[in-house]
Amino acid sequence: MEEKDVTIYDIARELDLASSTISRALKNDPKVKLKTRNKVHQMAQKMGYQSNPFARSLRNKRSYLIGIIIPRLTNHFVSSAISGLEDMLSIKGYNIIIGQTYGQIDKEISALKMLMDNRVDGLLVSLSDQTKSPEHLDPFTKKKIPLIYFDSVPDITDSSVIVIDHAQAAYIATKHLIEAGCKKIAHVTTGISHGICADKYAGYKKALLESNKRLKEELLVFEDLGSIESGKHVADHILKMNKPPDGLFFENDHCAAGCIAGLKKGGLNIPKDIAVVGFNDEPVATLIDPNLSSISYSGYEIGRVAAQNILLQIENPEMPKISKTVLPARLVIRESSIR
Amino acid sequence: MEEKDVTIYDIARELDLASSTISRALKNDPKVKLKTRNKVHQMAQKMGYQSNPFARSLRNKRSYLIGIIIPRLTNHFVSSAISGLEDMLSIKGYNIIIGQTYGQIDKEISALKMLMDNRVDGLLVSLSDQTKSPEHLDPFTKKKIPLIYFDSVPDITDSSVIVIDHAQAAYIATKHLIEAGCKKIAHVTTGISHGICADKYAGYKKALLESNKRLKEELLVFEDLGSIESGKHVADHILKMNKPPDGLFFENDHCAAGCIAGLKKGGLNIPKDIAVVGFNDEPVATLIDPNLSSISYSGYEIGRVAAQNILLQIENPEMPKISKTVLPARLVIRESSIR
DNA sequence: TTGTAGGCGTTATCAA
DNA sequence: TTGATAACGCCTACAA
């Protein structure tokens, strides 16, 4: 007793019109008389018509799908960005399809393959920290699929990017630690060779060099810094150090918070023994005791801007594709760095 | 200079075969000679062939899409469940499409509409707390689209469900608070009239009644309890109470953690003044000081089981559709409830 | 074992 | 302003 889906043919038959007229009426083509259009819409409603996205995509050679590559969904910044994206895209009739990389390049590659298989019309990418250069995105640029990087972007690219000034943010954060009297400020990072991590490092370094005593840099490099768990590993490491730092600048709040928890468990006092600044101003920043100072910027806003840009590129294939949008970020000072 | 996508016709021409043979070879139909099959696969590879999902879906009347309805992605339990789902589904060639409800029924409805528009082949639903009875899912059952509830399930349903025993879990949690010496144990909930919240309430109630002194129930009802922020509101509320409780049983760890932070800021000692137990054993449970006792169960496992069940139903349309899978949960005791 | 042919539902082109 | 028709790429009866 399977009921078949209603098609434009069924509506056409019912209204004694041609299917092409129905098709036009349904998309409010002004070539169709207003009266006819209304009739069609009513009948469609009444018969419970739903346009078939596959037929439409097959015919139009467009999927109305935007692919999104991000490190991890559990990040509050990321899910805010996706909210912003979705809010913008859904009103334009686009759906999103998400690929998580967990900061790993191999997952990034397989996620991109999945998106390619699904024939996304556009691509929004926040790179994994492991990604040195985004050659694995060449298939998309070759097929002229609009591509925009956001937040975690490559050093050199022909695509548009939407970012905050990571170097500047890191500079402010580090300077703040210096002013708090820290003498040995470590930067906890996944690496400083490329991408936004390199930017953060540059800002950190600049602040150190500008300081009175030209403080020396001190890097704590770990593969994964995206989770609370990873922060505990960092804490374990620090607790074992001979001369631990008295200031820490993290590239991620979850990790910073996990580290604070670990350091406290190890008997240290935050911020007295070690002052801490994080990045992204996640909700955990105000959970941990002491509350975490952090670099704050709006994921939602980045998402909105990214969505607007990608839609622009999709609808205007001839548009210049290189632009750089820099959004503001600021330091929120809380107890973890006041002393 | 737009390069066209290669189709099975292109391969057919190249190999001097019929398109139908290519189609069959590509899906390893044993009716095609092995040698031919190999040839086809090689050529497909070489020409960079990618099957067109729209043509396939149009023809097969299947989207290879599974819809997923969940309260919020930022929940670690939820994202674990989705990991489990994705791991299972992707090997079978299915993609997922996610709708977030933020615990609100109107968003649940619009998310479902979106999934219907996208013609999902199956539906996995964790209800919002606001959902009393899932009539808005009727369109799916009417179209015989396989539907499985997981975690947050309706009281009565003809569909399969995958859950933990929420009542039992709540019972254990409450009993633990009683044994810790709490005399006034409040249950923080979004409501007790229906769904898993009703189950939790039942377990809570049972433990109270079984106690020596037949403790009285004490409900703190709030609309939203899904975030750290919401927990701070709960704390504000408790701090203003005349006779605040000395034990709290939450239905969500984020909320519990936020509340602990708020209560501490208000000068209370946890667990001395108030002992706390949460639900879901999220990473924040070990961030907050004192660490949060919580009911622990595997989202990943629930996701895996849900995926298997839905695939079974999709591939065997004649299968009985009602089954109930109950997965284990346990109480993890940490400092927030030890005194 | 392989080929032929028709159709899935929509839209664009062309003609009326 | 509307209608007829072909095409998008794939799959599957049926025929060979």
GROMACS .gro file of N, CA, C and O in nm, chain B residues 66-160:
model
  380
  405ILE      N    1   2.071   0.944   0.632
  405ILE     CA    2   2.003   0.917   0.758
  405ILE      C    3   1.990   1.049   0.834
  405ILE      O    4   2.089   1.119   0.853
  406GLY      N    5   1.870   1.081   0.872
  406GLY     CA    6   1.847   1.203   0.949
  406GLY      C    7   1.869   1.179   1.097
  406GLY      O    8   1.836   1.074   1.149
  407ILE      N    9   1.926   1.277   1.164
  407ILE     CA   10   1.951   1.264   1.307
  407ILE      C   11   1.901   1.388   1.380
  407ILE      O   12   1.938   1.499   1.345
  408ILE      N   13   1.816   1.365   1.476
  408ILE     CA   14   1.762   1.475   1.556
  408ILE      C   15   1.820   1.465   1.697
  408ILE      O   16   1.805   1.362   1.763
  409ILE      N   17   1.886   1.570   1.739
  409ILE     CA   18   1.943   1.570   1.875
  409ILE      C   19   1.928   1.709   1.938
  409ILE      O   20   1.911   1.808   1.867
  410PRO      N   21   1.931   1.713   2.070
  410PRO     CA   22   1.915   1.843   2.136
  410PRO      C   23   2.027   1.940   2.100
  410PRO      O   24   2.003   2.048   2.050
  411ARG      N   25   2.149   1.901   2.127
  411ARG     CA   26   2.260   1.990   2.093
  411ARG      C   27   2.388   1.913   2.074
  411ARG      O   28   2.420   1.819   2.144
  412LEU      N   29   2.460   1.960   1.974
  412LEU     CA   30   2.583   1.896   1.932
  412LEU      C   31   2.695   1.913   2.032
  412LEU      O   32   2.787   1.832   2.038
  413THR      N   33   2.689   2.019   2.111
  413THR     CA   34   2.800   2.050   2.200
  413THR      C   35   2.808   1.955   2.317
  413THR      O   36   2.907   1.953   2.390
  414ASN      N   37   2.702   1.879   2.336
  414ASN     CA   38   2.702   1.779   2.439
  414ASN      C   39   2.800   1.667   2.401
  414ASN      O   40   2.795   1.616   2.291
  415HIS      N   41   2.887   1.633   2.494
  415HIS     CA   42   2.986   1.531   2.460
  415HIS      C   43   2.922   1.396   2.437
  415HIS      O   44   2.961   1.321   2.348
  416PHE      N   45   2.821   1.367   2.517
  416PHE     CA   46   2.749   1.242   2.496
  416PHE      C   47   2.691   1.235   2.355
  416PHE      O   48   2.705   1.135   2.285
  417VAL      N   49   2.631   1.344   2.312
  417VAL     CA   50   2.570   1.347   2.179
  417VAL      C   51   2.674   1.334   2.070
  417VAL      O   52   2.657   1.256   1.975
  418SER      N   53   2.783   1.407   2.083
  418SER     CA   54   2.881   1.398   1.975
  418SER      C   55   2.948   1.260   1.973
  418SER      O   56   2.985   1.211   1.867
  419SER      N   57   2.958   1.196   2.089
  419SER     CA   58   3.007   1.058   2.089
  419SER      C   59   2.910   0.967   2.016
  419SER      O   60   2.950   0.882   1.937
  420ALA      N   61   2.782   0.985   2.045
  420ALA     CA   62   2.682   0.903   1.979
  420ALA      C   63   2.690   0.921   1.827
  420ALA      O   64   2.683   0.824   1.751
  421ILE      N   65   2.709   1.043   1.786
  421ILE     CA   66   2.716   1.070   1.642
  421ILE      C   67   2.842   1.009   1.582
  421ILE      O   68   2.840   0.958   1.470
  422SER      N   69   2.951   1.011   1.657
  422SER     CA   70   3.071   0.940   1.610
  422SER      C   71   3.039   0.794   1.585
  422SER      O   72   3.074   0.737   1.481
  423GLY      N   73   2.972   0.732   1.681
  423GLY     CA   74   2.937   0.591   1.667
  423GLY      C   75   2.848   0.567   1.547
  423GLY      O   76   2.868   0.473   1.470
  424LEU      N   77   2.751   0.653   1.532
  424LEU     CA   78   2.661   0.644   1.418
  424LEU      C   79   2.737   0.654   1.287
  424LEU      O   80   2.721   0.571   1.197
  425GLU      N   81   2.819   0.757   1.280
  425GLU     CA   82   2.889   0.785   1.155
  425GLU      C   83   2.982   0.671   1.118
  425GLU      O   84   2.990   0.629   1.003
  426ASP      N   85   3.053   0.620   1.219
  426ASP     CA   86   3.146   0.511   1.192
  426ASP      C   87   3.074   0.393   1.129
  426ASP      O   88   3.123   0.329   1.036
  427MET      N   89   2.956   0.361   1.181
  427MET     CA   90   2.878   0.249   1.129
  427MET      C   91   2.820   0.280   0.992
  427MET      O   92   2.825   0.199   0.900
  428LEU      N   93   2.761   0.397   0.981
  428LEU     CA   94   2.684   0.429   0.861
  428LEU      C   95   2.772   0.455   0.740
  428LEU      O   96   2.736   0.419   0.628
  429SER      N   97   2.887   0.516   0.764
  429SER     CA   98   2.968   0.554   0.649
  429SER      C   99   3.022   0.432   0.577
  429SER      O  100   3.034   0.432   0.455
  430ILE      N  101   3.052   0.325   0.651
  430ILE     CA  102   3.100   0.206   0.580
  430ILE      C  103   2.992   0.146   0.493
  430ILE      O  104   3.021   0.078   0.396
  431LYS      N  105   2.869   0.172   0.524
  431LYS     CA  106   2.760   0.121   0.443
  431LYS      C  107   2.718   0.219   0.334
  431LYS      O  108   2.617   0.199   0.267
  432GLY      N  109   2.794   0.328   0.322
  432GLY     CA  110   2.765   0.423   0.216
  432GLY      C  111   2.655   0.522   0.248
  432GLY      O  112   2.601   0.584   0.157
  433TYR      N  113   2.622   0.535   0.373
  433TYR     CA  114   2.519   0.632   0.410
  433TYR      C  115   2.582   0.759   0.464
  433TYR      O  116   2.687   0.755   0.528
  434ASN      N  117   2.517   0.869   0.439
  434ASN     CA  118   2.559   0.995   0.498
  434ASN      C  119   2.457   1.037   0.602
  434ASN      O  120   2.344   0.991   0.602
  435ILE      N  121   2.500   1.125   0.689
  435ILE     CA  122   2.407   1.171   0.790
  435ILE      C  123   2.379   1.319   0.774
  435ILE      O  124   2.459   1.394   0.720
  436ILE      N  125   2.263   1.357   0.820
  436ILE     CA  126   2.224   1.497   0.817
  436ILE      C  127   2.161   1.527   0.952
  436ILE      O  128   2.075   1.455   0.999
  437ILE      N  129   2.213   1.632   1.014
  437ILE     CA  130   2.183   1.655   1.155
  437ILE      C  131   2.090   1.774   1.175
  437ILE      O  132   2.107   1.878   1.113
  438GLY      N  133   1.992   1.757   1.261
  438GLY     CA  134   1.908   1.869   1.302
  438GLY      C  135   1.917   1.890   1.452
  438GLY      O  136   1.894   1.796   1.528
  439GLN      N  137   1.952   2.010   1.495
  439GLN     CA  138   1.959   2.038   1.638
  439GLN      C  139   1.829   2.100   1.687
  439GLN      O  140   1.772   2.185   1.620
  440THR      N  141   1.786   2.060   1.805
  440THR     CA  142   1.660   2.114   1.858
  440THR      C  143   1.680   2.209   1.974
  440THR      O  144   1.589   2.279   2.012
  441TYR      N  145   1.797   2.209   2.031
  441TYR     CA  146   1.824   2.289   2.151
  441TYR      C  147   1.716   2.267   2.256
  441TYR      O  148   1.680   2.358   2.330
  442GLY      N  149   1.661   2.148   2.257
  442GLY     CA  150   1.560   2.114   2.356
  442GLY      C  151   1.425   2.182   2.334
  442GLY      O  152   1.338   2.174   2.419
  443GLN      N  153   1.407   2.245   2.218
  443GLN     CA  154   1.282   2.317   2.194
  443GLN      C  155   1.198   2.247   2.088
  443GLN      O  156   1.247   2.207   1.984
  444ILE      N  157   1.069   2.241   2.114
  444ILE     CA  158   0.983   2.165   2.025
  444ILE      C  159   0.968   2.230   1.889
  444ILE      O  160   0.960   2.162   1.786
  445ASP      N  161   0.967   2.363   1.885
  445ASP     CA  162   0.949   2.428   1.754
  445ASP      C  163   1.069   2.403   1.664
  445ASP      O  164   1.055   2.382   1.544
  446LYS      N  165   1.188   2.402   1.723
  446LYS     CA  166   1.306   2.372   1.642
  446LYS      C  167   1.305   2.225   1.600
  446LYS      O  168   1.354   2.188   1.494
  447GLU      N  169   1.251   2.143   1.687
  447GLU     CA  170   1.241   2.000   1.653
  447GLU      C  171   1.153   1.984   1.530
  447GLU      O  172   1.184   1.909   1.438
  448ILE      N  173   1.044   2.057   1.529
  448ILE     CA  174   0.951   2.048   1.416
  448ILE      C  175   1.015   2.097   1.287
  448ILE      O  176   1.005   2.031   1.183
  449SER      N  177   1.083   2.211   1.294
  449SER     CA  178   1.140   2.263   1.169
  449SER      C  179   1.257   2.176   1.123
  449SER      O  180   1.278   2.159   1.003
  450ALA      N  181   1.328   2.119   1.217
  450ALA     CA  182   1.438   2.028   1.179
  450ALA      C  183   1.381   1.905   1.108
  450ALA      O  184   1.436   1.858   1.008
  451LEU      N  185   1.270   1.856   1.158
  451LEU     CA  186   1.208   1.739   1.096
  451LEU      C  187   1.159   1.771   0.955
  451LEU      O  188   1.171   1.688   0.864
  452LYS      N  189   1.108   1.889   0.939
  452LYS     CA  190   1.063   1.930   0.806
  452LYS      C  191   1.181   1.929   0.709
  452LYS      O  192   1.172   1.881   0.597
  453MET      N  193   1.291   1.983   0.756
  453MET     CA  194   1.411   1.986   0.673
  453MET      C  195   1.452   1.844   0.634
  453MET      O  196   1.484   1.817   0.519
  454LEU      N  197   1.446   1.753   0.730
  454LEU     CA  198   1.486   1.615   0.700
  454LEU      C  199   1.389   1.550   0.602
  454LEU      O  200   1.429   1.474   0.514
  455MET      N  201   1.262   1.583   0.616
  455MET     CA  202   1.164   1.530   0.523
  455MET      C  203   1.191   1.582   0.383
  455MET      O  204   1.188   1.508   0.285
  456ASP      N  205   1.219   1.712   0.373
  456ASP     CA  206   1.250   1.771   0.243
  456ASP      C  207   1.370   1.701   0.179
  456ASP      O  208   1.378   1.688   0.058
  457ASN      N  209   1.461   1.659   0.262
  457ASN     CA  210   1.580   1.594   0.209
  457ASN      C  211   1.562   1.445   0.189
  457ASN      O  212   1.655   1.375   0.151
  458ARG      N  213   1.442   1.398   0.218
  458ARG     CA  214   1.406   1.258   0.189
  458ARG      C  215   1.501   1.157   0.252
  458ARG      O  216   1.552   1.066   0.184
  459VAL      N  217   1.522   1.173   0.380
  459VAL     CA  218   1.607   1.076   0.449
  459VAL      C  219   1.548   0.936   0.440
  459VAL      O  220   1.427   0.919   0.437
  460ASP      N  221   1.636   0.838   0.433
  460ASP     CA  222   1.592   0.698   0.427
  460ASP      C  223   1.558   0.643   0.564
  460ASP      O  224   1.493   0.540   0.576
  461GLY      N  225   1.606   0.711   0.666
  461GLY     CA  226   1.582   0.664   0.802
  461GLY      C  227   1.602   0.779   0.897
  461GLY      O  228   1.663   0.880   0.862
  462LEU      N  229   1.552   0.760   1.019
  462LEU     CA  230   1.551   0.870   1.112
  462LEU      C  231   1.590   0.822   1.251
  462LEU      O  232   1.533   0.726   1.302
  463LEU      N  233   1.686   0.890   1.310
  463LEU     CA  234   1.728   0.860   1.447
  463LEU      C  235   1.698   0.981   1.532
  463LEU      O  236   1.747   1.090   1.506
  464VAL      N  237   1.619   0.962   1.636
  464VAL     CA  238   1.570   1.077   1.710
  464VAL      C  239   1.596   1.068   1.859
  464VAL      O  240   1.563   0.968   1.923
  465SER      N  241   1.658   1.170   1.912
  465SER     CA  242   1.663   1.190   2.056
  465SER      C  243   1.578   1.313   2.085
  465SER      O  244   1.613   1.424   2.046
  466LEU      N  245   1.466   1.292   2.148
  466LEU     CA  246   1.365   1.398   2.161
  466LEU      C  247   1.411   1.515   2.248
  466LEU      O  248   1.492   1.498   2.338
  467SER      N  249   1.357   1.630   2.219
  467SER     CA  250   1.376   1.743   2.310
  467SER      C  251   1.291   1.719   2.434
  467SER      O  252   1.189   1.651   2.428
  468ASP      N  253   1.334   1.776   2.545
  468ASP     CA  254   1.260   1.756   2.669
  468ASP      C  255   1.118   1.811   2.659
  468ASP      O  256   1.027   1.766   2.729
  469GLN      N  257   1.101   1.909   2.572
  469GLN     CA  258   0.969   1.971   2.561
  469GLN      C  259   0.867   1.881   2.492
  469GLN      O  260   0.747   1.904   2.500
  470THR      N  261   0.915   1.779   2.424
  470THR     CA  262   0.824   1.697   2.343
  470THR      C  263   0.743   1.601   2.430
  470THR      O  264   0.797   1.508   2.488
  471LYS      N  265   0.615   1.627   2.436
  471LYS     CA  266   0.528   1.541   2.515
  471LYS      C  267   0.498   1.413   2.440
  471LYS      O  268   0.519   1.304   2.488
  472SER      N  269   0.439   1.429   2.323
  472SER     CA  270   0.413   1.309   2.242
  472SER      C  271   0.452   1.341   2.099
  472SER      O  272   0.433   1.452   2.051
  473PRO      N  273   0.511   1.244   2.035
  473PRO     CA  274   0.579   1.270   1.908
  473PRO      C  275   0.487   1.261   1.787
  473PRO      O  276   0.515   1.188   1.693
  474GLU      N  277   0.380   1.338   1.788
  474GLU     CA  278   0.290   1.333   1.671
  474GLU      C  279   0.354   1.394   1.549
  474GLU      O  280   0.321   1.356   1.436
  475HIS      N  281   0.442   1.488   1.570
  475HIS     CA  282   0.505   1.552   1.456
  475HIS      C  283   0.596   1.457   1.380
  475HIS      O  284   0.652   1.493   1.278
  476LEU      N  285   0.606   1.335   1.429
  476LEU     CA  286   0.684   1.236   1.356
  476LEU      C  287   0.595   1.146   1.272
  476LEU      O  288   0.643   1.059   1.199
  477ASP      N  289   0.466   1.167   1.283
  477ASP     CA  290   0.372   1.084   1.206
  477ASP      C  291   0.401   1.082   1.056
  477ASP      O  292   0.393   0.977   0.994
  478PRO      N  293   0.433   1.197   0.996
  478PRO     CA  294   0.461   1.195   0.852
  478PRO      C  295   0.565   1.088   0.815
  478PRO      O  296   0.556   1.026   0.710
  479PHE      N  297   0.660   1.067   0.904
  479PHE     CA  298   0.764   0.969   0.873
  479PHE      C  299   0.711   0.827   0.884
  479PHE      O  300   0.735   0.743   0.797
  480THR      N  301   0.638   0.801   0.991
  480THR     CA  302   0.585   0.665   1.005
  480THR      C  303   0.482   0.636   0.896
  480THR      O  304   0.477   0.525   0.845
  481LYS      N  305   0.407   0.738   0.858
  481LYS     CA  306   0.309   0.717   0.751
  481LYS      C  307   0.378   0.680   0.621
  481LYS      O  308   0.329   0.598   0.545
  482LYS      N  309   0.492   0.742   0.596
  482LYS     CA  310   0.565   0.710   0.474
  482LYS      C  311   0.653   0.587   0.494
  482LYS      O  312   0.736   0.554   0.411
  483LYS      N  313   0.635   0.522   0.607
  483LYS     CA  314   0.709   0.401   0.639
  483LYS      C  315   0.860   0.423   0.635
  483LYS      O  316   0.938   0.337   0.592
  484ILE      N  317   0.901   0.541   0.676
  484ILE     CA  318   1.044   0.567   0.688
  484ILE      C  319   1.089   0.515   0.824
  484ILE      O  320   1.036   0.556   0.927
  485PRO      N  321   1.184   0.422   0.825
  485PRO     CA  322   1.230   0.365   0.951
  485PRO      C  323   1.268   0.474   1.051
  485PRO      O  324   1.334   0.572   1.016
  486LEU      N  325   1.224   0.455   1.173
  486LEU     CA  326   1.244   0.555   1.278
  486LEU      C  327   1.286   0.485   1.406
  486LEU      O  328   1.223   0.390   1.450
  487ILE      N  329   1.394   0.534   1.463
  487ILE     CA  330   1.439   0.478   1.590
  487ILE      C  331   1.467   0.591   1.687
  487ILE      O  332   1.529   0.690   1.651
  488TYR      N  333   1.419   0.574   1.807
  488TYR     CA  334   1.449   0.671   1.912
  488TYR      C  335   1.570   0.623   1.991
  488TYR      O  336   1.584   0.504   2.016
  489PHE      N  337   1.651   0.718   2.030
  489PHE     CA  338   1.762   0.681   2.118
  489PHE      C  339   1.778   0.783   2.229
  489PHE      O  340   1.745   0.900   2.212
  490ASP      N  341   1.823   0.735   2.342
  490ASP     CA  342   1.847   0.815   2.462
  490ASP      C  343   1.722   0.883   2.515
  490ASP      O  344   1.665   0.840   2.613
  491SER      N  345   1.678   0.990   2.449
  491SER     CA  346   1.557   1.057   2.498
  491SER      C  347   1.439   1.011   2.413
  491SER      O  348   1.419   1.058   2.301
  492VAL      N  349   1.361   0.919   2.467
  492VAL     CA  350   1.259   0.849   2.388
  492VAL      C  351   1.120   0.879   2.444
  492VAL      O  352   1.105   0.919   2.559
  493PRO      N  353   1.016   0.860   2.363
  493PRO     CA  354   0.881   0.888   2.410
  493PRO      C  355   0.830   0.778   2.503
  493PRO      O  356   0.884   0.666   2.504
  494ASP      N  357   0.729   0.810   2.579
  494ASP     CA  358   0.673   0.713   2.673
  494ASP      C  359   0.612   0.594   2.600
  494ASP      O  360   0.631   0.479   2.637
  495ILE      N  361   0.533   0.626   2.500
  495ILE     CA  362   0.465   0.520   2.425
  495ILE      C  363   0.500   0.537   2.278
  495ILE      O  364   0.497   0.648   2.225
  496THR      N  365   0.530   0.427   2.213
  496THR     CA  366   0.566   0.437   2.072
  496THR      C  367   0.560   0.302   2.004
  496THR      O  368   0.574   0.198   2.069
  497ASP      N  369   0.541   0.307   1.873
  497ASP     CA  370   0.545   0.184   1.794
  497ASP      C  371   0.682   0.162   1.734
  497ASP      O  372   0.703   0.068   1.658
  498SER      N  373   0.775   0.251   1.765
  498SER     CA  374   0.907   0.240   1.705
  498SER      C  375   1.005   0.176   1.801
  498SER      O  376   0.980   0.164   1.921
  499SER      N  377   1.118   0.138   1.746
  499SER     CA  378   1.224   0.083   1.829
  499SER      C  379   1.288   0.193   1.912
  499SER      O  380   1.293   0.308   1.871
   0.00000   0.00000   0.00000
